[in-house]
Coordinates of C-alpha atoms and ligand atoms in Angstrom, one line a residue:
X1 CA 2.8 -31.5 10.1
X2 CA -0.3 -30.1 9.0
X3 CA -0.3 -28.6 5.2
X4 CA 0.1 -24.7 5.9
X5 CA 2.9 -25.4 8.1
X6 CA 4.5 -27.5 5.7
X7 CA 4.1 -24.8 2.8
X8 CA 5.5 -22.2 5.3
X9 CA 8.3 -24.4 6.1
X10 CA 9.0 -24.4 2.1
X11 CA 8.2 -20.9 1.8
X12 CA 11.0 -20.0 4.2
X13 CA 13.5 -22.5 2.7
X14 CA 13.3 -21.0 -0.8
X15 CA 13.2 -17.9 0.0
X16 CA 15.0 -17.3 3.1
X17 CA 16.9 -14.0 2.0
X18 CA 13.9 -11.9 1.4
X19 CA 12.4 -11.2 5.2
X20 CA 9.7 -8.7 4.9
X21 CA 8.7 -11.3 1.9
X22 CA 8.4 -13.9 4.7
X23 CA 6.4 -11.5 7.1
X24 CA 4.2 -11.4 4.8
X25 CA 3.7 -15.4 3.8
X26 CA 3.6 -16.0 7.5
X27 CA 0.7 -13.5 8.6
X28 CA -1.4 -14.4 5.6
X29 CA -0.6 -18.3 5.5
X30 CA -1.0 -18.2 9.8
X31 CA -4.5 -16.6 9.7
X32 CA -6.0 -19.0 6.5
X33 CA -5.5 -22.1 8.9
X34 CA -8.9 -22.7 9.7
X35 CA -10.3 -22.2 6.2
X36 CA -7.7 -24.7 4.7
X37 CA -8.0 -27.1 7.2
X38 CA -11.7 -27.2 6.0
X39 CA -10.6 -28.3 2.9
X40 CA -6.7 -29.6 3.3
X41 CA -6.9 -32.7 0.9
X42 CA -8.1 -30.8 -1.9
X43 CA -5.9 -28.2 -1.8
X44 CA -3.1 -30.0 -0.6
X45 CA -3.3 -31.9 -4.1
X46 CA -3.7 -29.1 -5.9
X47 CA -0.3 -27.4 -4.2
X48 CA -2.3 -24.5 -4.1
X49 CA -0.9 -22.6 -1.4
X50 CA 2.7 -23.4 -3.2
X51 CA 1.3 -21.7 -5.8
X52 CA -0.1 -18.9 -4.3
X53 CA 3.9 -18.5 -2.5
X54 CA 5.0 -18.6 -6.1
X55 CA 5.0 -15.4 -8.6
X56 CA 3.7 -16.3 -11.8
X57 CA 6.2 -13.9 -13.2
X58 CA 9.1 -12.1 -12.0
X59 CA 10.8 -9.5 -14.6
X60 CA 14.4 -7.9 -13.3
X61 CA 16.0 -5.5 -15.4
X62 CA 18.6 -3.0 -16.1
X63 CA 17.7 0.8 -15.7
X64 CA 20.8 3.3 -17.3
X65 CA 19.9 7.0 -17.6
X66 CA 22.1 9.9 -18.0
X67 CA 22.4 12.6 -14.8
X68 CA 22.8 16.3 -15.4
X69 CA 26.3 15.7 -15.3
X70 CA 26.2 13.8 -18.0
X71 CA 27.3 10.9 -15.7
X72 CA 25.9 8.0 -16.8
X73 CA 24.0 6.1 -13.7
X74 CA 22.6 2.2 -13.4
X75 CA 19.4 1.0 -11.0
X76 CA 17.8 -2.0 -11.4
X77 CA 13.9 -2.4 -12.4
X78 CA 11.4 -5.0 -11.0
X79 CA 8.0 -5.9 -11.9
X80 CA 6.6 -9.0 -9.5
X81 CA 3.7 -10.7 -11.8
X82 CA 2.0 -12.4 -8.6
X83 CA -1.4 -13.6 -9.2
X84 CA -3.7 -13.3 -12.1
X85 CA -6.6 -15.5 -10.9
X86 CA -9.0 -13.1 -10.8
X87 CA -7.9 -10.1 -13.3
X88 CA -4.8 -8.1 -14.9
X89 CA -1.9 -7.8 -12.3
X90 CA -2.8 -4.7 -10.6
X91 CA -0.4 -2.8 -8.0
X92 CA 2.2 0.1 -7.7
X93 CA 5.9 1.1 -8.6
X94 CA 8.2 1.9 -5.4
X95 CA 11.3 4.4 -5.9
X96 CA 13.2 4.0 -2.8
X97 CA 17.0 2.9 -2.5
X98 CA 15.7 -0.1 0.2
X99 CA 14.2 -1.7 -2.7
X100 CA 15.2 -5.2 -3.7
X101 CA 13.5 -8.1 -4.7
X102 CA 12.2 -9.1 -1.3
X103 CA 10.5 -5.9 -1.0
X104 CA 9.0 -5.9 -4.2
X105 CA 7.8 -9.6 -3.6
X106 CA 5.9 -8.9 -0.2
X107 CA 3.9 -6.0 -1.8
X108 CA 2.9 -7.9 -4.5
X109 CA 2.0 -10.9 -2.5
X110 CA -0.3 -8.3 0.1
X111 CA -1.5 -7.0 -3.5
X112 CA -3.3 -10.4 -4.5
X113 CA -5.3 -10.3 -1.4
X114 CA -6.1 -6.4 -1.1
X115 CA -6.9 -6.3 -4.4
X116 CA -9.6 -9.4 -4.1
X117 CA -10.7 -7.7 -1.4
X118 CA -12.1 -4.7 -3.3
X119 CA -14.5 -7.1 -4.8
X120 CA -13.3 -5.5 -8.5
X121 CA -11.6 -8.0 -10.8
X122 CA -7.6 -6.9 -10.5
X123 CA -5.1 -9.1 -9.8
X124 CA -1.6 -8.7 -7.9
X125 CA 1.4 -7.3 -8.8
X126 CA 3.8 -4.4 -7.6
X127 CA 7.0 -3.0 -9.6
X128 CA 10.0 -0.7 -8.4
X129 CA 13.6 0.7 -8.6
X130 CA 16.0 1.0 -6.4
X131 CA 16.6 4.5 -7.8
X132 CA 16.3 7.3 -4.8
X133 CA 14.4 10.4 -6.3
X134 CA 15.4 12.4 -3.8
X135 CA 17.9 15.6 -5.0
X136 CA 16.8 14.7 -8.3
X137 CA 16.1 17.2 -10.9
X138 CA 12.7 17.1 -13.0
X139 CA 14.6 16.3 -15.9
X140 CA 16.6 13.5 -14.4
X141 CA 13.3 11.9 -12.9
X142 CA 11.6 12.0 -16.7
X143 CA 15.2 10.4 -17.8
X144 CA 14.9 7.7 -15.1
X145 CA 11.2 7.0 -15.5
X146 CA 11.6 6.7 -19.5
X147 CA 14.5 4.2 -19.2
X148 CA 12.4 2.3 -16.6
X149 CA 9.6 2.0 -19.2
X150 CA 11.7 1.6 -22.0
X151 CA 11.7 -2.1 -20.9
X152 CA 8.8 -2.1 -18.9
X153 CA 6.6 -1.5 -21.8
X154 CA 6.8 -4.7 -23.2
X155 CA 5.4 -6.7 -20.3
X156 CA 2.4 -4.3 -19.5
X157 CA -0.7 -3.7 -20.8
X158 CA -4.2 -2.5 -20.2
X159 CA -5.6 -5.9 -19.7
X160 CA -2.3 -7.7 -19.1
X161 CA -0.8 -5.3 -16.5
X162 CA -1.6 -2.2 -15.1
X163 CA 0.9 0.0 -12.9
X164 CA 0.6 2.6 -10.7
X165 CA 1.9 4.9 -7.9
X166 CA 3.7 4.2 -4.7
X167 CA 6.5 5.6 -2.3
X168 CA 8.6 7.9 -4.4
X169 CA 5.6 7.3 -7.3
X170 CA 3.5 10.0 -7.4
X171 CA 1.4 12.0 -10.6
X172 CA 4.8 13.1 -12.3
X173 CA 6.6 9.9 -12.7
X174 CA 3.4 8.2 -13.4
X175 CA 2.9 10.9 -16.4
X176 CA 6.4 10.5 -17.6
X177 CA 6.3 6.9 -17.8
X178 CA 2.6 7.1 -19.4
X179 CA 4.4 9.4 -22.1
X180 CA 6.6 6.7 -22.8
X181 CA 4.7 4.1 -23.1
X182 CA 2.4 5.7 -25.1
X183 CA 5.6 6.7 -27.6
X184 CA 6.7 3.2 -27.7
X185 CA 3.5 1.5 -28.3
X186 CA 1.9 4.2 -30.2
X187 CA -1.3 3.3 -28.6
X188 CA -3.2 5.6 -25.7
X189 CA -4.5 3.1 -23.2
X190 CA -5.5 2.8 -19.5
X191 CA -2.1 1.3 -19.2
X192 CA -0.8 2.9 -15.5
X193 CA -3.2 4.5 -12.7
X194 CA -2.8 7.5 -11.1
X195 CA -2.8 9.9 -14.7
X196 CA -2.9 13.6 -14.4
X197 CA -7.4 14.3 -15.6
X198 CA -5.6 15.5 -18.6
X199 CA -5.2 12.4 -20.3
X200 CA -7.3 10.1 -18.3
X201 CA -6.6 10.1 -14.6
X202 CA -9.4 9.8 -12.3
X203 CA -11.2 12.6 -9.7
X204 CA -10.2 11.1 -6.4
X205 CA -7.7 9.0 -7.3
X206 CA -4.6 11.6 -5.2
X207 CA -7.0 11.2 -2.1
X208 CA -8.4 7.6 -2.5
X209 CA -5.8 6.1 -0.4
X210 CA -6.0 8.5 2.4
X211 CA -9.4 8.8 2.1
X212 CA -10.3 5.2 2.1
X213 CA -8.5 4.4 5.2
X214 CA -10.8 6.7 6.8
X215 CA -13.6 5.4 5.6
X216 CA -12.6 2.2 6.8
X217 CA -11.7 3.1 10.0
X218 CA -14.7 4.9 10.5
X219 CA -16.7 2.1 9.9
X220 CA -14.7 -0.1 12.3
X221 CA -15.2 2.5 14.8
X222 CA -19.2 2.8 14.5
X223 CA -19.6 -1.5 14.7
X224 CA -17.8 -1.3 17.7
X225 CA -19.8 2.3 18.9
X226 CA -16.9 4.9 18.9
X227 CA -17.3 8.1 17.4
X228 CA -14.1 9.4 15.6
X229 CA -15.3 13.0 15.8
X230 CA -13.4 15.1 18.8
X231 CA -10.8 11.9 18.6
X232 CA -6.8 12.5 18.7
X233 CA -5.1 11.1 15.8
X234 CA -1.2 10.6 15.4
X235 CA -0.5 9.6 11.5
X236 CA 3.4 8.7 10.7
X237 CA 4.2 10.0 6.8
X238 CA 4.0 13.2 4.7
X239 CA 3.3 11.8 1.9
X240 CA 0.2 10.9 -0.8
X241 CA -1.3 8.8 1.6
X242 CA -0.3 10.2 5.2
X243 CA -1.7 13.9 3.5
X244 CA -5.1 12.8 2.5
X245 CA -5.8 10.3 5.2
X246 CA -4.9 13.6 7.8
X247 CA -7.5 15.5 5.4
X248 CA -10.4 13.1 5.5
X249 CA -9.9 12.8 9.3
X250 CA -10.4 16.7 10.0
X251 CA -13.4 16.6 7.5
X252 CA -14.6 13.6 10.5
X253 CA -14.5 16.3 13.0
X254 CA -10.8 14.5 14.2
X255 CA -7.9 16.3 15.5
X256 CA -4.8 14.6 13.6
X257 CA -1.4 16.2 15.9
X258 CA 1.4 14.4 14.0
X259 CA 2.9 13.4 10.3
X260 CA 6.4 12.3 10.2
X261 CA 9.3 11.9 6.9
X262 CA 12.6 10.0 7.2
X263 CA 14.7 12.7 9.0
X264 CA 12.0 14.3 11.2
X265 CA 8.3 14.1 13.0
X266 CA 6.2 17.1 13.9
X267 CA 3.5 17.7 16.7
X268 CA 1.6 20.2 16.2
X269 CA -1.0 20.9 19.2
X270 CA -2.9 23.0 17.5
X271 CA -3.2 20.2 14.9
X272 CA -1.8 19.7 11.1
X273 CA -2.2 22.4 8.8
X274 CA -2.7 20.5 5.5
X275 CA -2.9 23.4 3.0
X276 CA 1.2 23.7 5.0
X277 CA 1.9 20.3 4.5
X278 CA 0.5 20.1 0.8
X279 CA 2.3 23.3 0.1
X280 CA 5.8 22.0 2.0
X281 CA 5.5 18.4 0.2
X282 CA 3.7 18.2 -3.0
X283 CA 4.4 21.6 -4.2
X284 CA 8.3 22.6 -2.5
X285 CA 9.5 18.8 -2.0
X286 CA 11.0 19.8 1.0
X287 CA 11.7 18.3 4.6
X288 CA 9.3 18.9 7.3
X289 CA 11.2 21.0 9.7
X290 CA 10.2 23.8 6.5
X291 CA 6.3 23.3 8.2
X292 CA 7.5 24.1 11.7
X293 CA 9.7 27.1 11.0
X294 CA 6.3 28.5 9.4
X295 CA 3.9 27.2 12.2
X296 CA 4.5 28.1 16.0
X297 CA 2.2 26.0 17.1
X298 CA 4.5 23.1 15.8
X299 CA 7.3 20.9 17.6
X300 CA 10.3 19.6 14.7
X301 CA 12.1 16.4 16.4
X302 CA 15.3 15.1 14.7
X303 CA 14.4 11.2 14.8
X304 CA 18.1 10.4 14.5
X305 CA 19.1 12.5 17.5
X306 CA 16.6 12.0 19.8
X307 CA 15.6 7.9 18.8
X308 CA 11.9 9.4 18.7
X309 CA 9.0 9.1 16.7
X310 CA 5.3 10.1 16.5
X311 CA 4.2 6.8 18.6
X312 CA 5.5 9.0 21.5
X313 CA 2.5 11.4 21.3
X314 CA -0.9 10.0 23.0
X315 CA -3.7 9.6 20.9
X316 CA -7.3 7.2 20.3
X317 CA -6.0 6.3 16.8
X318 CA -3.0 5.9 15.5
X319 CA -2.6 5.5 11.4
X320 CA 0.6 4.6 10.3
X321 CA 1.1 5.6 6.7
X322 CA 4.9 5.9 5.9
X323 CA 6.8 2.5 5.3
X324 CA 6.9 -1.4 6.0
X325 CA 7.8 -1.8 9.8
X326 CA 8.0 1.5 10.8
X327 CA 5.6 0.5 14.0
X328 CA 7.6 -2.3 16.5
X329 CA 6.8 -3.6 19.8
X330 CA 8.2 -0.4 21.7
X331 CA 5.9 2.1 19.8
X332 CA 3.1 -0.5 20.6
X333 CA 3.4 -0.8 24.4
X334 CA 3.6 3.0 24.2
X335 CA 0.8 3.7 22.7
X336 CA -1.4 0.8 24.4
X337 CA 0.1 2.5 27.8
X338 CA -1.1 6.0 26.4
X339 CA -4.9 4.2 25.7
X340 CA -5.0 3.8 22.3
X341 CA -8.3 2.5 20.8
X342 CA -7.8 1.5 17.1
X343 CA -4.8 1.2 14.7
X344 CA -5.4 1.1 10.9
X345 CA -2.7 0.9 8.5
X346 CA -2.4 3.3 6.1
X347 CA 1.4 2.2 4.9
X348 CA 1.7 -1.3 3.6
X349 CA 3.0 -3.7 6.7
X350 CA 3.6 -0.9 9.1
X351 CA 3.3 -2.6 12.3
X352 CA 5.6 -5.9 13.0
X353 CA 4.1 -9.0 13.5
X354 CA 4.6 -8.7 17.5
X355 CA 3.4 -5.4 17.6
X356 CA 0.3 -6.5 15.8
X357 CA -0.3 -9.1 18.1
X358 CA 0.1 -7.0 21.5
X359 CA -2.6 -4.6 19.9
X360 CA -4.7 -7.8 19.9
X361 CA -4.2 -9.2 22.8
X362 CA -4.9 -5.3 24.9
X363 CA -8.1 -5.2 22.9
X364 CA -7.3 -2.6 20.5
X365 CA -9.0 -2.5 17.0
X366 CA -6.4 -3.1 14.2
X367 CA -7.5 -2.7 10.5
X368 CA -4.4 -4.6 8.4
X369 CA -3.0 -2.5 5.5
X370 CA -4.5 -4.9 3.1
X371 CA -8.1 -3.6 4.0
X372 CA -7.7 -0.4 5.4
X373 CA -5.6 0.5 2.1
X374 CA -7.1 -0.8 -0.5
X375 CA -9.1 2.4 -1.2
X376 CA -6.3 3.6 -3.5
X377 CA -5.8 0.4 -5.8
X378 CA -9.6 0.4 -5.7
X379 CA -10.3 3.6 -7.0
X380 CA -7.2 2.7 -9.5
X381 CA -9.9 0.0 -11.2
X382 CA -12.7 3.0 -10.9
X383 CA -9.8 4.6 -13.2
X384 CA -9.4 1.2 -15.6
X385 CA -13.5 1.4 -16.1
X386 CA -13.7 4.7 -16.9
X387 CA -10.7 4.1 -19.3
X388 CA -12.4 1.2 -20.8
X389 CA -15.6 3.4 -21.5
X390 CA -13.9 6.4 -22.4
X391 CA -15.7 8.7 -20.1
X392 CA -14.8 10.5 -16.7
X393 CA -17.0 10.3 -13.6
X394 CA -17.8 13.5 -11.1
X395 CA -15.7 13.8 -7.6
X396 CA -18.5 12.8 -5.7
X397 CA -19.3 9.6 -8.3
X398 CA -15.8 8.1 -7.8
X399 CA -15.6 9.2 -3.8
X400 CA -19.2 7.5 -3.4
X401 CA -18.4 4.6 -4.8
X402 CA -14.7 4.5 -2.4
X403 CA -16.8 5.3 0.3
X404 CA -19.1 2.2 -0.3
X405 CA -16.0 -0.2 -1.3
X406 CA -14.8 0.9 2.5
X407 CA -17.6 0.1 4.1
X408 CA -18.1 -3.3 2.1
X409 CA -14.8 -4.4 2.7
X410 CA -15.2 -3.7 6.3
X411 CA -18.2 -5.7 6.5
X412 CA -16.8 -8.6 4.7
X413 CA -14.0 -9.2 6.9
X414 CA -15.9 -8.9 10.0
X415 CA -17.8 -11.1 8.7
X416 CA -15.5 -13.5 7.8
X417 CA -14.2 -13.1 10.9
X418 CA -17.5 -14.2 13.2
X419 CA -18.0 -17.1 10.5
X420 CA -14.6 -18.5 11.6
X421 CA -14.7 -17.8 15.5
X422 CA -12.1 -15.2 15.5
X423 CA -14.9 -12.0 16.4
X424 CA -12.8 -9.4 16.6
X425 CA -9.8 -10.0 14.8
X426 CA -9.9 -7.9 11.6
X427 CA -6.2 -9.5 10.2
X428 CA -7.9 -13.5 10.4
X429 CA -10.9 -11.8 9.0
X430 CA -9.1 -9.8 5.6
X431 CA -7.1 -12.6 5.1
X432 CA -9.6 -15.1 4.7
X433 CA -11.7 -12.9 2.8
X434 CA -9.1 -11.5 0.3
X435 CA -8.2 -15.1 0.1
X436 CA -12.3 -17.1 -0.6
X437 CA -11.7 -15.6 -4.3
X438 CA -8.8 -16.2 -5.3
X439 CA -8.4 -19.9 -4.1
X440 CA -12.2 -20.4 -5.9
X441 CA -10.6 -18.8 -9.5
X442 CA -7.6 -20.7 -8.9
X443 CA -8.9 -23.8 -8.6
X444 CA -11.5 -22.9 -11.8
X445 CA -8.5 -22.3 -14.1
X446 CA -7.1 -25.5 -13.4
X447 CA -3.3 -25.9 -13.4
X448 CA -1.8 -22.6 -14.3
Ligands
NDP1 P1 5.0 8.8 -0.6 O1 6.3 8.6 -1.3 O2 4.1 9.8 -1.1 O3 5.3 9.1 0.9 C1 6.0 8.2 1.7 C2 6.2 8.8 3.1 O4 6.7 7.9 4.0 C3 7.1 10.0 3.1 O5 6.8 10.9 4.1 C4 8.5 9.4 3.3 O6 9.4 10.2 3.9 C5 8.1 8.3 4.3 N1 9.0 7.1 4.2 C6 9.1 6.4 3.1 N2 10.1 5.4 3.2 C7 10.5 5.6 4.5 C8 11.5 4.9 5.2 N3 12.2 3.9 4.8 N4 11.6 5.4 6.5 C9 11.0 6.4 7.0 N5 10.0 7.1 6.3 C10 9.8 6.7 5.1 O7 4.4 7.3 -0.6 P2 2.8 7.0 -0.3 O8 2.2 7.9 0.6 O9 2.2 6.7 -1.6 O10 3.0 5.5 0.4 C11 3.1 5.4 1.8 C12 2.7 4.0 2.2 O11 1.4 3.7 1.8 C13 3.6 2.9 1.5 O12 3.7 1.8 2.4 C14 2.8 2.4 0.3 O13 3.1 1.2 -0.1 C15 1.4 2.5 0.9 N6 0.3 2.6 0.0 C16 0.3 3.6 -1.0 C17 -0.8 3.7 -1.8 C18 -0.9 4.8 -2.8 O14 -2.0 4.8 -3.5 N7 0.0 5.7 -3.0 C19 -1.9 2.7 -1.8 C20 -1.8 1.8 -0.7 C21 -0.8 1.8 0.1 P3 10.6 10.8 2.9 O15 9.9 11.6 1.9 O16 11.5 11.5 3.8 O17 11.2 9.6 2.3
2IT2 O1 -0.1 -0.5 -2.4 C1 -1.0 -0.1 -3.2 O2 -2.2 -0.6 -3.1 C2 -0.7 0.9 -4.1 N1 0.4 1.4 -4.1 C3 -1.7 1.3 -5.1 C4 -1.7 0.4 -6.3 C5 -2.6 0.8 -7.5 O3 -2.6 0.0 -8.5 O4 -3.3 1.8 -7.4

């Protein structure tokens, strides 16, 4: 049995409650064969792909807060410490009631090899709650998120561990919970990304993620001598990353004609109204079928009753930017039937395993989430430097320097790609690259 497929067989064993967890071990651990078959003895001895599997921390804790009721109310807390190789654990905090362990593990392990693929020194890590912030009141979210860092605090830091947003994460939380910590440690430091510009957030961080996907995907699209402009684009999501990502794309001259939440999808012929959208989700927090009742040139469909989603609409690109597995093997033979070109993930894992796979085999272009979203954790280190120096760059200084990540990491996995015969094939080629780093710091820091 060679060495990956020992480690995967291990992997599986150990851990064999936590699937998406295993998605994500497998597609990495799959695509690194030919690099650690270069080099099996060595890293065979060191166990360094068990390693790699292994958190270097995990932290589970209790999260009590008090409802408007005055009903007392329990979630649970997580902060994954994955991989510090190459810099301070680095990665977001999920609010969603489908969080467990599992979920929190898989992100963190994608986080090790995005992050290394930014080419800025952050390590992996991810964080989250079971809690559901939906219905909730302001005051109940600023209860929730100062319990969660009441215990958080201790294990964070601005060059130990630095947090940030993710789905049900977005500028208020992250400002509540910086309050907090800032209370408890009596200290004001670049501890979480994401910070309103008041108190040290950075210009373009709200749009990086969107924005960077974009970029990428724009890149992908020239090297293989597409044009995006006059394109159709259906996005899935409504949320920080779906909104920007539809933004970005109009700016490229693309027509983006859906965005989806958890109850509903919207086509909109016409194509999406962001200023709507913004307005509907960042400023009402309301469901979407709010943007079609004020839009006639917009469809609402109930995903529930009709077993319908935004796949269903034929388009060039297709940008996923909602939630792990949201794209399966149906919505891919759909779209490959309606002559889809390129895939890029906005979401983290949005597109099964299989599904990924009949994208390759048609000859679409797919950009994994781990490239084609790292503009967001990427601009979160832009954050972390201009924390450190205590000064705040322009919009265009921070989107220049996103844009320029893009196209680097674009160029590196392609590149890694060629170098290990597998032209083409963009989830090989950010795996291996993400991965070159890591494995080299790993094995400098000796037994850790
Ligand atoms: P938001 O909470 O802002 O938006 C999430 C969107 O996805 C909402 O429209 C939400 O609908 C929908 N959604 C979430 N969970 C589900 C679900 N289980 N089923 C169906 N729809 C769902 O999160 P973000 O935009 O920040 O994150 C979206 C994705 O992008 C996630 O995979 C995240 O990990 C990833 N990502 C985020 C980055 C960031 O900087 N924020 C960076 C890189 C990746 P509803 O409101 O109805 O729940
Ligand atoms: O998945 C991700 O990369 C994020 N949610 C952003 C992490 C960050 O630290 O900015």
């Amino acid at each position: 049995m060679s060495y990956v497929d020992e480690v995967l067989a291990k992997v599986k064993e150990k851990n064999a409650s936590e699937p998406e967890f295993l998605q994500a071990v497998e597609e990495v651990l799959d695509s690194l064969r030919p690099v650690i078959e270069a080099n099996e003895e060595e890293y065979k001895k060191q166990a360094l792909l068990e390693r790699l599997c292994e958190p270097e921390r995990q932290i589970k804790f209790r999260v009590p807060w008090v409802d408007d009721n005055g009903q007392v109310q329990v979630n649970t807390g997580y902060r994954v410490q994955f991989n510090s190789a190459i810099g301070p654990y680095k990665g977001g905090i999920r609010l969603h009631p489908s969080v467990y362990i599992g979920i929190i593990k898989f992100l963190g392990f994608e986080q090790i090899f995005k992050n290394s693929l930014t080419g800025l020194a952050i390590g992996g890590g991810k964080g989250g709650s079971d809690f559901d912030p939906k219905g909730k009141s302001d005051m109940e979210i600023m209860r929730f998120c100062q319990s969660f860092m009441t215990e958080l605090f201790r294990h964070i830091g601005a060059d130990t561990d630095v947090p940030a947003g993710d789905i049900g994460t977005g500028g208020r939380e992250i400002g509540y919970m910086f309050g907090q910590y800032k209370r408890l440690r009596n200290s004001f430091e670049g501890v979480l990304t994401g910070k309103g510009l008041a108190f040290g957030g950075s210009l373009a961080r709200t749009e990086a993620t969107g924005y960077g996907l974009l970029y990428l995907t724009n890149e992908m699209l020239k090297t293989n001598g597409i044009d995006i402009a006059g394109k159709t684009i259906c996005v899935s999501g409504a949320g920080n990353v779906a909104i920007y990502a539809i933004q970005k794309a109009q700016q490229l001259g693309a027509k983006v004609v859906t965005c989806s939440d958890s109850t509903g999808w919207i086509y909109d012929k016409e194509g999406i109204d962001v200023a709507l959208l913004k307005e509907i989700k960042e400023v009402k927090r309301a469901r979407l079928d709010a943007y079609a009742a004020a839009r006639p040139s917009a469809e609402y469909h109930d995903k529930k009753a009709e077993g319908s989603n935004v796949w269903d609409i034929k388009c060039d690109i297709a940008l996923p930017c909602a939630t792990q597995n949201e794209l399966g093997i149906d919505d891919a033979k759909t779209l490959v039937a309606n002559g889809v070109t390129a895939v890029a993930e906005g979401a983290n894992m949005p597109t099964t395993l299989e599904a990924t796979e009949y994208f390759q085999k048609n000859g679409v272009l797919f950009a994994p989430g781990k490239a084609a979203n790292a503009g967001g954790v990427a601009t979160s280190a832009l954050e972390m430097s201009q924390n450190s120096e205590r000064l705040s760059w322009s919009f265009e200084e921070v989107d220049q320097k996103l844009e320029q990540i893009m196209v680097n990491i674009f160029r590196n996995l392609d590149a890694a790609a060629k170098k290990y015969g597998f032209e083409g094939n963009y989830v090989v080629g950010a795996n291996i690259a993400g991965f070159e780093k890591v494995a080299e710091a790993m094995l400098a820091e000796g037994i850790v």
